[in-house]
mmCIF file of C-alpha atoms in Angstrom:
data_model
loop_
_atom_site.group_PDB
_atom_site.id
_atom_site.type_symbol
_atom_site.label_atom_id
_atom_site.label_comp_id
_atom_site.label_asym_id
_atom_site.label_seq_id
_atom_site.Cartn_x
_atom_site.Cartn_y
_atom_site.Cartn_z
ATOM 1 C CA MET B 1434 52.961 253.866 144.568
ATOM 2 C CA PHE B 1435 52.770 251.420 147.409
ATOM 3 C CA HIS B 1436 55.211 248.502 147.381
ATOM 4 C CA PRO B 1437 53.889 245.342 149.081
ATOM 5 C CA LEU B 1438 56.241 243.930 151.761
ATOM 6 C CA HIS B 1439 55.380 240.337 150.639
ATOM 7 C CA LEU B 1440 53.912 239.346 154.020
ATOM 8 C CA LYS B 1441 52.625 235.623 153.515
ATOM 9 C CA ARG B 1442 49.506 235.402 155.525
ATOM 10 C CA LEU B 1443 51.181 235.989 158.943
ATOM 11 C CA VAL B 1444 48.831 234.655 161.649
ATOM 12 C CA ILE B 1445 48.374 236.516 164.918
ATOM 13 C CA SER B 1446 46.376 234.963 167.710
ATOM 14 C CA LEU B 1447 45.068 236.951 170.677
ATOM 15 C CA ILE B 1448 43.003 236.314 173.700
ATOM 16 C CA VAL B 1449 41.004 239.197 175.289
ATOM 17 C CA LEU B 1450 39.982 238.502 178.740
ATOM 18 C CA VAL B 1451 38.148 240.611 181.508
ATOM 19 C CA GLY B 1452 40.769 242.822 182.996
ATOM 20 C CA GLY B 1453 42.943 244.004 180.128
ATOM 21 C CA LEU B 1454 44.848 243.417 176.997
ATOM 22 C CA THR B 1455 47.009 240.306 176.760
ATOM 23 C CA SER B 1456 50.391 239.531 175.219
ATOM 24 C CA LEU B 1457 50.809 239.360 171.407
ATOM 25 C CA PHE B 1458 51.941 236.126 169.927
ATOM 26 C CA ILE B 1459 53.003 235.962 166.244
ATOM 27 C CA SER B 1460 53.694 232.897 164.138
ATOM 28 C CA GLY B 1461 54.321 232.561 160.514
ATOM 29 C CA GLY B 1462 53.986 229.722 158.133
ATOM 30 C CA SER B 1463 57.766 229.344 157.728
ATOM 31 C CA SER B 1464 60.743 229.926 159.906
ATOM 32 C CA ALA B 1465 61.890 232.974 157.865
ATOM 33 C CA GLY B 1466 62.989 235.942 159.852
ATOM 34 C CA ALA B 1467 61.371 239.422 159.726
ATOM 35 C CA SER B 1468 64.035 240.624 157.262
ATOM 36 C CA SER B 1469 62.595 238.253 154.573
ATOM 37 C CA LEU B 1470 59.226 239.988 154.949
ATOM 38 C CA VAL B 1471 60.296 243.502 154.154
ATOM 39 C CA ALA B 1472 61.755 245.212 151.045
ATOM 40 C CA SER B 1473 64.889 246.417 153.046
ATOM 41 C CA PRO B 1474 66.179 246.058 156.764
ATOM 42 C CA SER B 1475 65.250 249.736 157.398
ATOM 43 C CA SER B 1476 61.520 248.764 156.800
ATOM 44 C CA ASP B 1477 61.630 246.034 159.481
ATOM 45 C CA SER B 1478 60.760 248.188 162.395
ATOM 46 C CA ASP B 1479 58.012 249.988 160.482
ATOM 47 C CA LEU B 1480 56.501 246.660 159.493
ATOM 48 C CA ALA B 1481 56.448 245.521 163.060
ATOM 49 C CA ALA B 1482 54.939 248.808 164.310
ATOM 50 C CA VAL B 1483 52.175 248.907 161.602
ATOM 51 C CA GLN B 1484 51.158 245.319 162.532
ATOM 52 C CA GLN B 1485 51.180 246.072 166.289
ATOM 53 C CA THR B 1486 49.018 249.050 165.878
ATOM 54 C CA VAL B 1487 46.443 247.303 163.886
ATOM 55 C CA VAL B 1488 46.430 244.326 166.092
ATOM 56 C CA HIS B 1489 46.080 246.322 169.262
ATOM 57 C CA ALA B 1490 43.165 248.336 167.585
ATOM 58 C CA LEU B 1491 41.459 245.145 166.624
ATOM 59 C CA GLU B 1492 41.923 243.816 170.193
ATOM 60 C CA ALA B 1493 40.549 246.984 171.749
ATOM 61 C CA ARG B 1494 37.595 247.092 169.383
ATOM 62 C CA TRP B 1495 36.536 243.533 170.178
ATOM 63 C CA GLN B 1496 37.082 243.942 173.968
ATOM 64 C CA LEU B 1497 34.372 246.663 173.963
ATOM 65 C CA ILE B 1498 31.917 243.664 174.074
ATOM 66 C CA ILE B 1499 33.338 242.865 177.499
ATOM 67 C CA ASP B 1500 34.368 246.262 178.827
ATOM 68 C CA PRO B 1501 32.689 249.300 177.083
ATOM 69 C CA GLN B 1502 35.173 251.605 178.743
ATOM 70 C CA VAL B 1503 38.148 250.365 176.765
ATOM 71 C CA ASN B 1504 40.255 253.124 175.223
ATOM 72 C CA VAL B 1505 39.891 252.660 171.461
ATOM 73 C CA LYS B 1506 41.011 256.043 170.321
ATOM 74 C CA GLN B 1507 44.586 255.657 171.436
ATOM 75 C CA PHE B 1508 45.365 253.656 168.144
ATOM 76 C CA TYR B 1509 43.890 256.416 165.874
ATOM 77 C CA ASP B 1510 45.289 259.554 164.612
ATOM 78 C CA PRO B 1511 43.959 262.588 166.551
ATOM 79 C CA SER B 1512 42.321 263.965 163.450
ATOM 80 C CA VAL B 1513 39.856 260.993 163.423
ATOM 81 C CA SER B 1514 40.096 259.359 166.896
ATOM 82 C CA GLU B 1515 36.875 260.853 168.442
ATOM 83 C CA GLN B 1516 35.018 260.011 165.303
ATOM 84 C CA GLU B 1517 36.278 256.463 165.106
ATOM 85 C CA GLU B 1518 35.866 255.516 168.633
ATOM 86 C CA SER B 1519 32.251 256.942 168.502
ATOM 87 C CA ARG B 1520 31.509 254.820 165.526
ATOM 88 C CA GLU B 1521 32.994 251.632 167.027
ATOM 89 C CA ARG B 1522 31.200 252.077 170.401
ATOM 90 C CA ALA B 1523 27.846 252.770 168.709
ATOM 91 C CA TYR B 1524 28.248 249.673 166.439
ATOM 92 C CA VAL B 1525 29.054 247.341 169.407
ATOM 93 C CA ARG B 1526 26.399 248.817 171.585
ATOM 94 C CA LYS B 1527 23.638 248.332 168.916
ATOM 95 C CA HIS B 1528 24.559 244.940 167.619
ATOM 96 C CA TYR B 1529 26.104 243.236 170.686
ATOM 97 C CA LEU B 1530 25.697 244.959 173.962
ATOM 98 C CA GLU B 1531 21.961 246.034 173.770
ATOM 99 C CA PRO B 1532 20.824 242.561 172.538
ATOM 100 C CA ALA B 1533 22.801 240.981 175.331
ATOM 101 C CA SER B 1534 21.176 243.308 177.827
ATOM 102 C CA ARG B 1535 17.667 242.512 176.515
ATOM 103 C CA ALA B 1536 18.281 238.824 176.761
ATOM 104 C CA GLY B 1537 20.017 239.071 180.225
ATOM 105 C CA PHE B 1538 23.448 237.518 179.268
ATOM 106 C CA ARG B 1539 26.885 238.940 179.217
ATOM 107 C CA TYR B 1540 30.137 238.290 177.179
ATOM 108 C CA SER B 1541 32.932 236.865 179.199
ATOM 109 C CA ASN B 1542 35.914 236.674 176.886
ATOM 110 C CA VAL B 1543 37.020 237.062 173.293
ATOM 111 C CA GLU B 1544 39.686 235.438 171.160
ATOM 112 C CA ILE B 1545 40.643 236.973 167.858
ATOM 113 C CA HIS B 1546 42.755 235.523 164.948
ATOM 114 C CA PRO B 1547 43.896 238.118 162.427
ATOM 115 C CA VAL B 1548 45.521 237.019 159.256
ATOM 116 C CA PHE B 1549 47.429 239.663 157.456
ATOM 117 C CA GLU B 1550 46.891 239.338 153.728
ATOM 118 C CA SER B 1551 49.044 242.462 152.732
ATOM 119 C CA VAL B 1552 50.974 245.342 154.313
ATOM 120 C CA GLU B 1553 52.056 248.063 152.040
ATOM 121 C CA ILE B 1554 54.393 250.894 153.249
ATOM 122 C CA ASN B 1555 55.230 253.919 151.347
ATOM 123 C CA GLY B 1556 57.259 256.511 153.450
ATOM 124 C CA LYS B 1557 54.960 257.610 156.269
ATOM 125 C CA MET B 1558 51.772 255.933 154.977
ATOM 126 C CA ALA B 1559 50.785 252.276 155.240
ATOM 127 C CA LYS B 1560 47.884 250.222 153.959
ATOM 128 C CA VAL B 1561 46.856 246.901 155.497
ATOM 129 C CA ARG B 1562 44.463 244.178 154.510
ATOM 130 C CA ALA B 1563 43.556 241.389 156.978
ATOM 131 C CA LEU B 1564 40.960 238.747 157.591
ATOM 132 C CA VAL B 1565 39.801 238.586 161.205
ATOM 133 C CA SER B 1566 38.191 235.483 162.875
ATOM 134 C CA VAL B 1567 36.730 235.948 166.278
ATOM 135 C CA GLU B 1568 35.337 233.613 169.009
ATOM 136 C CA TYR B 1569 33.534 234.874 172.093
ATOM 137 C CA GLU B 1570 31.699 233.439 174.973
ATOM 138 C CA SER B 1571 28.498 234.432 176.536
ATOM 139 C CA VAL B 1572 26.797 233.241 179.643
ATOM 140 C CA PHE B 1573 23.483 233.713 181.307
ATOM 141 C CA PRO B 1574 23.349 234.569 185.117
ATOM 142 C CA GLY B 1575 23.172 231.412 187.228
ATOM 143 C CA SER B 1576 24.160 229.163 184.391
ATOM 144 C CA ASN B 1577 27.485 227.174 184.320
ATOM 145 C CA GLU B 1578 27.188 226.601 180.726
ATOM 146 C CA SER B 1579 28.589 229.249 178.277
ATOM 147 C CA VAL B 1580 27.907 229.474 174.585
ATOM 148 C CA ILE B 1581 30.817 229.910 172.132
ATOM 149 C CA THR B 1582 29.989 232.054 169.030
ATOM 150 C CA LYS B 1583 32.413 232.323 166.068
ATOM 151 C CA GLU B 1584 32.681 234.920 163.259
ATOM 152 C CA ALA B 1585 35.067 233.856 160.547
ATOM 153 C CA ASN B 1586 37.193 235.697 158.016
ATOM 154 C CA ILE B 1587 35.872 239.219 158.492
ATOM 155 C CA PRO B 1588 37.727 241.449 155.814
ATOM 156 C CA TYR B 1589 39.322 244.567 157.374
ATOM 157 C CA SER B 1590 41.307 247.134 155.767
ATOM 158 C CA ALA B 1591 43.281 250.068 157.431
ATOM 159 C CA THR B 1592 45.201 253.077 156.418
ATOM 160 C CA LEU B 1593 47.917 254.479 158.842
ATOM 161 C CA ILE B 1594 50.137 257.404 158.909
ATOM 162 C CA LYS B 1595 53.445 257.802 160.884
ATOM 163 C CA ARG B 1596 53.280 260.754 163.219
ATOM 164 C CA ASP B 1597 56.069 261.715 165.535
ATOM 165 C CA GLY B 1598 57.492 258.256 165.124
ATOM 166 C CA ASP B 1599 54.328 256.427 165.849
ATOM 167 C CA TRP B 1600 51.998 254.538 163.439
ATOM 168 C CA LEU B 1601 48.428 255.584 163.965
ATOM 169 C CA ILE B 1602 45.319 254.682 162.054
ATOM 170 C CA VAL B 1603 43.472 257.205 160.016
ATOM 171 C CA GLY B 1604 40.824 254.865 158.580
ATOM 172 C CA MET B 1605 39.601 251.421 159.377
ATOM 173 C CA ASN B 1606 36.896 249.551 157.325
ATOM 174 C CA TYR B 1607 35.348 246.164 157.558
ATOM 175 C CA GLN B 1608 32.625 244.121 155.897
ATOM 176 C CA ASP B 1609 29.384 244.978 157.777
ATOM 177 C CA THR B 1610 26.877 242.165 158.386
ATOM 178 C CA TYR B 1611 24.294 244.886 159.237
ATOM 179 C CA SER B 1612 24.650 246.999 156.106
ATOM 180 C CA LYS B 1613 21.762 247.625 153.714
ATOM 181 C CA ARG B 1614 21.903 244.921 151.131
ATOM 182 C CA GLY B 1615 18.507 243.288 150.805
ATOM 183 C CA GLN B 1616 17.985 244.202 147.192
ATOM 184 C CA GLU B 1617 21.421 243.223 146.063
ATOM 185 C CA ASN B 1618 21.660 240.277 143.809
ATOM 186 C CA GLY B 1619 23.965 238.291 141.570
ATOM 187 C CA ARG B 1620 23.209 236.292 138.355
ATOM 188 C CA LYS B 1621 19.704 234.975 138.898
ATOM 189 C CA VAL B 1622 16.694 234.232 136.829
ATOM 190 C CA GLY B 1623 13.060 234.517 137.943
ATOM 191 C CA ALA B 1624 11.010 231.322 137.509
ATOM 192 C CA SER B 1625 8.722 231.367 134.456
ATOM 193 C CA GLY B 1626 6.442 229.076 132.524
ATOM 194 C CA SER B 1627 9.294 228.676 129.967
ATOM 195 C CA GLU B 1628 11.772 227.385 132.564
ATOM 196 C CA THR B 1629 12.318 223.626 132.230
ATOM 197 C CA LEU B 1630 12.065 221.732 135.307
ATOM 198 C CA PRO B 1631 14.929 219.146 136.084
ATOM 199 C CA ALA B 1632 14.005 215.582 136.283
ATOM 200 C CA SER B 1633 14.453 215.498 139.962
ATOM 201 C CA ILE B 1634 13.335 218.571 141.935
ATOM 202 C CA ALA B 1635 13.723 217.300 145.609
ATOM 203 C CA GLY B 1636 17.206 216.136 146.251
ATOM 204 C CA GLY B 1637 17.117 213.298 148.616
ATOM 205 C CA ASP B 1638 13.432 212.881 148.658
ATOM 206 C CA VAL B 1639 11.840 209.540 147.565
ATOM 207 C CA VAL B 1640 8.684 210.675 145.737
ATOM 208 C CA THR B 1641 5.968 208.077 146.393
ATOM 209 C CA GLN B 1642 2.360 208.578 145.207
ATOM 210 C CA GLY B 1643 0.153 209.761 148.023
ATOM 211 C CA PHE B 1644 2.762 209.853 150.840
ATOM 212 C CA TYR B 1645 4.177 212.335 153.200
ATOM 213 C CA THR B 1646 7.880 213.299 153.140
ATOM 214 C CA TYR B 1647 9.294 215.216 156.100
ATOM 215 C CA TYR B 1648 11.584 218.212 156.523
ATOM 216 C CA SER B 1649 14.623 217.109 158.498
ATOM 217 C CA ARG B 1650 15.270 219.813 160.957
ATOM 218 C CA GLN B 1651 18.325 218.090 162.396
ATOM 219 C CA GLY B 1652 19.611 217.485 158.880
ATOM 220 C CA ALA B 1653 19.309 221.205 158.245
ATOM 221 C CA VAL B 1654 21.212 222.041 161.405
ATOM 222 C CA ASN B 1655 23.819 219.544 160.578
ATOM 223 C CA TYR B 1656 24.331 221.098 157.223
ATOM 224 C CA ALA B 1657 24.440 224.642 158.618
ATOM 225 C CA ASN B 1658 27.134 223.546 161.132
ATOM 226 C CA ARG B 1659 29.149 221.787 158.469
ATOM 227 C CA TRP B 1660 29.213 224.772 156.065
ATOM 228 C CA TRP B 1661 28.934 227.673 158.354
ATOM 229 C CA ASN B 1662 32.387 229.049 157.272
ATOM 230 C CA GLY B 1663 32.703 227.269 154.000
ATOM 231 C CA ARG B 1664 31.248 227.062 150.469
ATOM 232 C CA ASN B 1665 29.605 223.859 149.140
ATOM 233 C CA PRO B 1666 31.134 223.607 145.572
ATOM 234 C CA LYS B 1667 27.885 222.277 144.206
ATOM 235 C CA TYR B 1668 26.389 225.737 144.400
ATOM 236 C CA ARG B 1669 27.152 229.214 143.281
ATOM 237 C CA SER B 1670 28.397 231.444 146.108
ATOM 238 C CA PHE B 1671 27.605 235.094 146.377
ATOM 239 C CA SER B 1672 29.271 238.133 147.897
ATOM 240 C CA ASN B 1673 26.153 238.377 150.166
ATOM 241 C CA ASP B 1674 25.704 234.695 150.699
ATOM 242 C CA CYS B 1675 23.173 234.586 153.636
ATOM 243 C CA ALA B 1676 19.963 233.612 151.825
ATOM 244 C CA ASN B 1677 21.931 231.072 149.654
ATOM 245 C CA PHE B 1678 23.311 229.425 152.727
ATOM 246 C CA VAL B 1679 19.834 229.305 154.310
ATOM 247 C CA SER B 1680 18.366 227.777 151.194
ATOM 248 C CA GLN B 1681 21.038 225.213 150.951
ATOM 249 C CA SER B 1682 20.494 224.265 154.609
ATOM 250 C CA PHE B 1683 16.744 223.930 153.948
ATOM 251 C CA TYR B 1684 17.279 221.848 150.784
ATOM 252 C CA GLU B 1685 20.584 219.987 150.915
ATOM 253 C CA GLY B 1686 20.455 219.325 154.716
ATOM 254 C CA GLY B 1687 16.759 219.337 155.505
ATOM 255 C CA PHE B 1688 15.495 217.726 152.312
ATOM 256 C CA ALA B 1689 13.077 220.525 151.633
ATOM 257 C CA ARG B 1690 11.085 220.195 148.483
ATOM 258 C CA GLN B 1691 11.754 223.091 146.078
ATOM 259 C CA ALA B 1692 8.911 225.331 144.977
ATOM 260 C CA TRP B 1693 8.205 225.464 141.303
ATOM 261 C CA VAL B 1694 4.476 226.519 141.026
ATOM 262 C CA GLU B 1695 3.940 230.206 140.280
ATOM 263 C CA PRO B 1696 3.659 232.673 141.782
ATOM 264 C CA TYR B 1697 5.570 231.797 144.901
ATOM 265 C CA VAL B 1698 8.658 229.932 143.796
ATOM 266 C CA TRP B 1699 11.990 228.887 145.421
ATOM 267 C CA TRP B 1700 14.414 226.678 143.428
ATOM 268 C CA TYR B 1701 18.029 226.130 142.221
ATOM 269 C CA ASN B 1702 18.749 224.324 139.025
ATOM 270 C CA THR B 1703 22.103 222.879 138.367
ATOM 271 C CA LYS B 1704 21.157 222.055 134.816
ATOM 272 C CA GLY B 1705 22.535 218.636 135.257
ATOM 273 C CA THR B 1706 26.202 219.829 134.917
ATOM 274 C CA SER B 1707 28.959 219.520 137.506
ATOM 275 C CA GLY B 1708 30.118 223.161 137.259
ATOM 276 C CA THR B 1709 28.140 226.224 138.598
ATOM 277 C CA GLY B 1710 28.638 228.475 135.633
ATOM 278 C CA ASP B 1711 25.363 227.621 133.932
ATOM 279 C CA ASP B 1712 23.273 227.235 137.079
ATOM 280 C CA ALA B 1713 19.988 229.070 137.392
ATOM 281 C CA TRP B 1714 18.124 230.095 140.614
ATOM 282 C CA THR B 1715 15.252 232.269 141.776
ATOM 283 C CA TYR B 1716 15.627 235.438 143.670
ATOM 284 C CA SER B 1717 13.969 233.742 146.566
ATOM 285 C CA TRP B 1718 16.805 231.301 146.681
ATOM 286 C CA SER B 1719 19.546 233.876 147.161
ATOM 287 C CA VAL B 1720 18.054 237.144 148.344
ATOM 288 C CA ALA B 1721 16.738 237.330 151.938
ATOM 289 C CA HIS B 1722 13.627 239.587 151.328
ATOM 290 C CA ASP B 1723 12.442 237.379 148.456
ATOM 291 C CA GLN B 1724 13.073 234.245 150.354
ATOM 292 C CA ALA B 1725 10.892 235.286 153.239
ATOM 293 C CA TYR B 1726 8.238 236.719 150.996
ATOM 294 C CA HIS B 1727 7.854 233.577 148.820
ATOM 295 C CA LEU B 1728 8.160 230.987 151.533
ATOM 296 C CA SER B 1729 5.658 232.801 153.901
ATOM 297 C CA ARG B 1730 3.066 232.970 151.131
ATOM 298 C CA ASN B 1731 3.355 229.673 149.439
ATOM 299 C CA ASN B 1732 0.412 227.240 150.166
ATOM 300 C CA GLU B 1733 1.334 224.343 147.920
ATOM 301 C CA THR B 1734 1.346 221.326 150.293
ATOM 302 C CA ASP B 1735 4.124 219.531 148.393
ATOM 303 C CA GLU B 1736 6.637 222.450 148.466
ATOM 304 C CA HIS B 1737 8.762 224.226 151.117
ATOM 305 C CA ARG B 1738 6.839 227.008 152.869
ATOM 306 C CA GLY B 1739 6.457 228.674 156.151
ATOM 307 C CA THR B 1740 4.430 230.752 158.536
ATOM 308 C CA TYR B 1741 5.528 233.858 160.451
ATOM 309 C CA VAL B 1742 5.341 233.515 164.280
ATOM 310 C CA ALA B 1743 5.078 236.254 166.788
ATOM 311 C CA LYS B 1744 8.431 235.752 168.667
ATOM 312 C CA ALA B 1745 11.766 234.032 168.577
ATOM 313 C CA THR B 1746 10.814 231.562 171.350
ATOM 314 C CA ASP B 1747 8.232 230.135 168.915
ATOM 315 C CA LEU B 1748 10.881 228.933 166.579
ATOM 316 C CA GLN B 1749 12.276 225.444 166.357
ATOM 317 C CA LEU B 1750 15.609 224.065 164.922
ATOM 318 C CA GLY B 1751 15.818 224.532 161.286
ATOM 319 C CA ASP B 1752 13.569 227.583 161.157
ATOM 320 C CA SER B 1753 14.785 230.943 159.774
ATOM 321 C CA ILE B 1754 15.033 234.520 160.889
ATOM 322 C CA TYR B 1755 15.105 237.622 158.709
ATOM 323 C CA TYR B 1756 16.497 241.155 159.649
ATOM 324 C CA ASP B 1757 15.612 244.568 158.441
ATOM 325 C CA PHE B 1758 18.408 246.689 159.806
ATOM 326 C CA ASP B 1759 17.231 250.229 158.996
ATOM 327 C CA GLY B 1760 13.385 249.769 159.093
ATOM 328 C CA ASP B 1761 12.770 250.442 155.397
ATOM 329 C CA GLY B 1762 10.666 247.307 154.978
ATOM 330 C CA ILE B 1763 13.285 245.444 153.028
ATOM 331 C CA LEU B 1764 14.690 242.336 154.885
ATOM 332 C CA ASP B 1765 18.433 242.595 154.538
ATOM 333 C CA HIS B 1766 19.798 239.369 156.100
ATOM 334 C CA SER B 1767 18.751 235.827 156.935
ATOM 335 C CA ALA B 1768 19.941 233.188 159.338
ATOM 336 C CA ILE B 1769 18.926 229.615 160.286
ATOM 337 C CA VAL B 1770 18.099 228.375 163.803
ATOM 338 C CA VAL B 1771 20.836 225.801 164.862
ATOM 339 C CA GLU B 1772 20.424 225.666 168.676
ATOM 340 C CA ILE B 1773 17.859 226.462 171.379
ATOM 341 C CA LYS B 1774 19.575 227.534 174.538
ATOM 342 C CA ASN B 1775 17.758 228.865 177.638
ATOM 343 C CA GLY B 1776 14.568 228.799 175.517
ATOM 344 C CA GLN B 1777 16.206 231.264 173.025
ATOM 345 C CA PRO B 1778 17.340 230.393 169.417
ATOM 346 C CA TYR B 1779 20.890 230.710 168.280
ATOM 347 C CA VAL B 1780 21.726 231.062 164.522
ATOM 348 C CA ASN B 1781 24.356 230.329 161.812
ATOM 349 C CA TYR B 1782 24.703 232.610 158.863
ATOM 350 C CA HIS B 1783 26.847 233.621 156.068
ATOM 351 C CA THR B 1784 28.380 237.121 155.374
ATOM 352 C CA ASN B 1785 29.900 237.546 157.693
ATOM 353 C CA ASP B 1786 30.239 233.783 158.442
ATOM 354 C CA THR B 1787 28.882 233.160 161.868
ATOM 355 C CA TYR B 1788 28.333 230.162 164.101
ATOM 356 C CA HIS B 1789 25.956 229.832 167.015
ATOM 357 C CA ARG B 1790 25.145 233.483 167.698
ATOM 358 C CA TYR B 1791 22.273 234.669 169.822
ATOM 359 C CA TRP B 1792 19.340 235.535 167.296
ATOM 360 C CA ASP B 1793 19.045 239.302 168.155
ATOM 361 C CA LEU B 1794 21.378 241.290 165.841
ATOM 362 C CA GLY B 1795 20.120 244.695 166.763
ATOM 363 C CA ALA B 1796 17.887 245.085 163.701
ATOM 364 C CA LYS B 1797 14.940 247.590 163.536
ATOM 365 C CA THR B 1798 12.561 244.741 162.443
ATOM 366 C CA THR B 1799 13.068 241.019 162.884
ATOM 367 C CA ARG B 1800 10.780 238.359 161.331
ATOM 368 C CA PHE B 1801 10.492 234.733 162.518
ATOM 369 C CA LEU B 1802 9.577 232.077 160.045
ATOM 370 C CA HIS B 1803 8.523 228.652 161.136
ATOM 371 C CA VAL B 1804 8.902 226.298 158.178
ATOM 372 C CA THR B 1805 6.714 223.319 157.391
ATOM 373 C CA ASP B 1806 7.377 219.982 158.875
ATOM 374 C CA PHE B 1807 6.100 217.824 156.085
ATOM 375 C CA TYR B 1808 5.138 217.691 152.430
ATOM 376 C CA TRP B 1809 2.273 215.747 150.902
ATOM 377 C CA ILE B 1810 3.245 214.030 147.647
ATOM 378 C CA ASN B 1811 0.304 213.622 145.392
#
């Protein structure tokens, strides 16, 4: 059985710059020495060595976006090093380097912030869980202005073994933004004729007979920037939270009008209570594929809706983008446009929580939805 070493969210900050690996700085939440973090003094050196291996592996993995020639496999056991390095290089190439190459920009530096949640050591085997936040800069040629992108609290887990006195990784797993998850869902209900509509269905809208009300694009952006790495307690959160986050940005930030008329529906019902336990919502609120499907087909003039456009440069602030990562026709992921830079949209999204990233995520198919600017209240 593994025995936790009672590591209390030890924070490690790193900066990866062009030209090589940097020094490691470790700071804890208290002034306790290393001996208070381990079960016995003899485990002290193993704890430090395990942490160091994991941190340097993470550092090398993220430095790949700057220097594709970084040696990643040195931190892995020889039995898996070739396979793991190949996997990491392919992942970074597909989702970071190739999109950057198509757009014409490059990454300049990366700063990572791992937070160790647990380190368990049993003899010559160790298990580690950590949350990793990342900031990286990108810049277009001839531009003096860089874009800072953030990815927050990415869950990592690693298994290590001690071989000839060195701790080496035999497996590293992390939550993958680009996994197939378009059909996953939590507790949702489909809208039906029997569903009771709440008294107010358009939070923030003043419903006046025969008037227009407008979608606030800047309001949607402000909301997406406010909650990019947080969860609004007014709403249920999901393990795959991307579509829920986009819906909230549309509605809570942009004052979009919910869609209640069958068949193309998009709504969230709090049932008038303060907790989320009895909330109801449509698949289109919380599942990316359903969200794009319903909003792109709705033609009710007093409800939120959108139209597919041909290319990313046709989008405006507050529009949304949908991604099919393996080309099976199911849209797996959604994001909201929060910035236009060099004519190109940058997006925020949840799971993994990301701030101001260039829109191209390396998907097989990407759909661009320009949402309506106004609603006619009749």
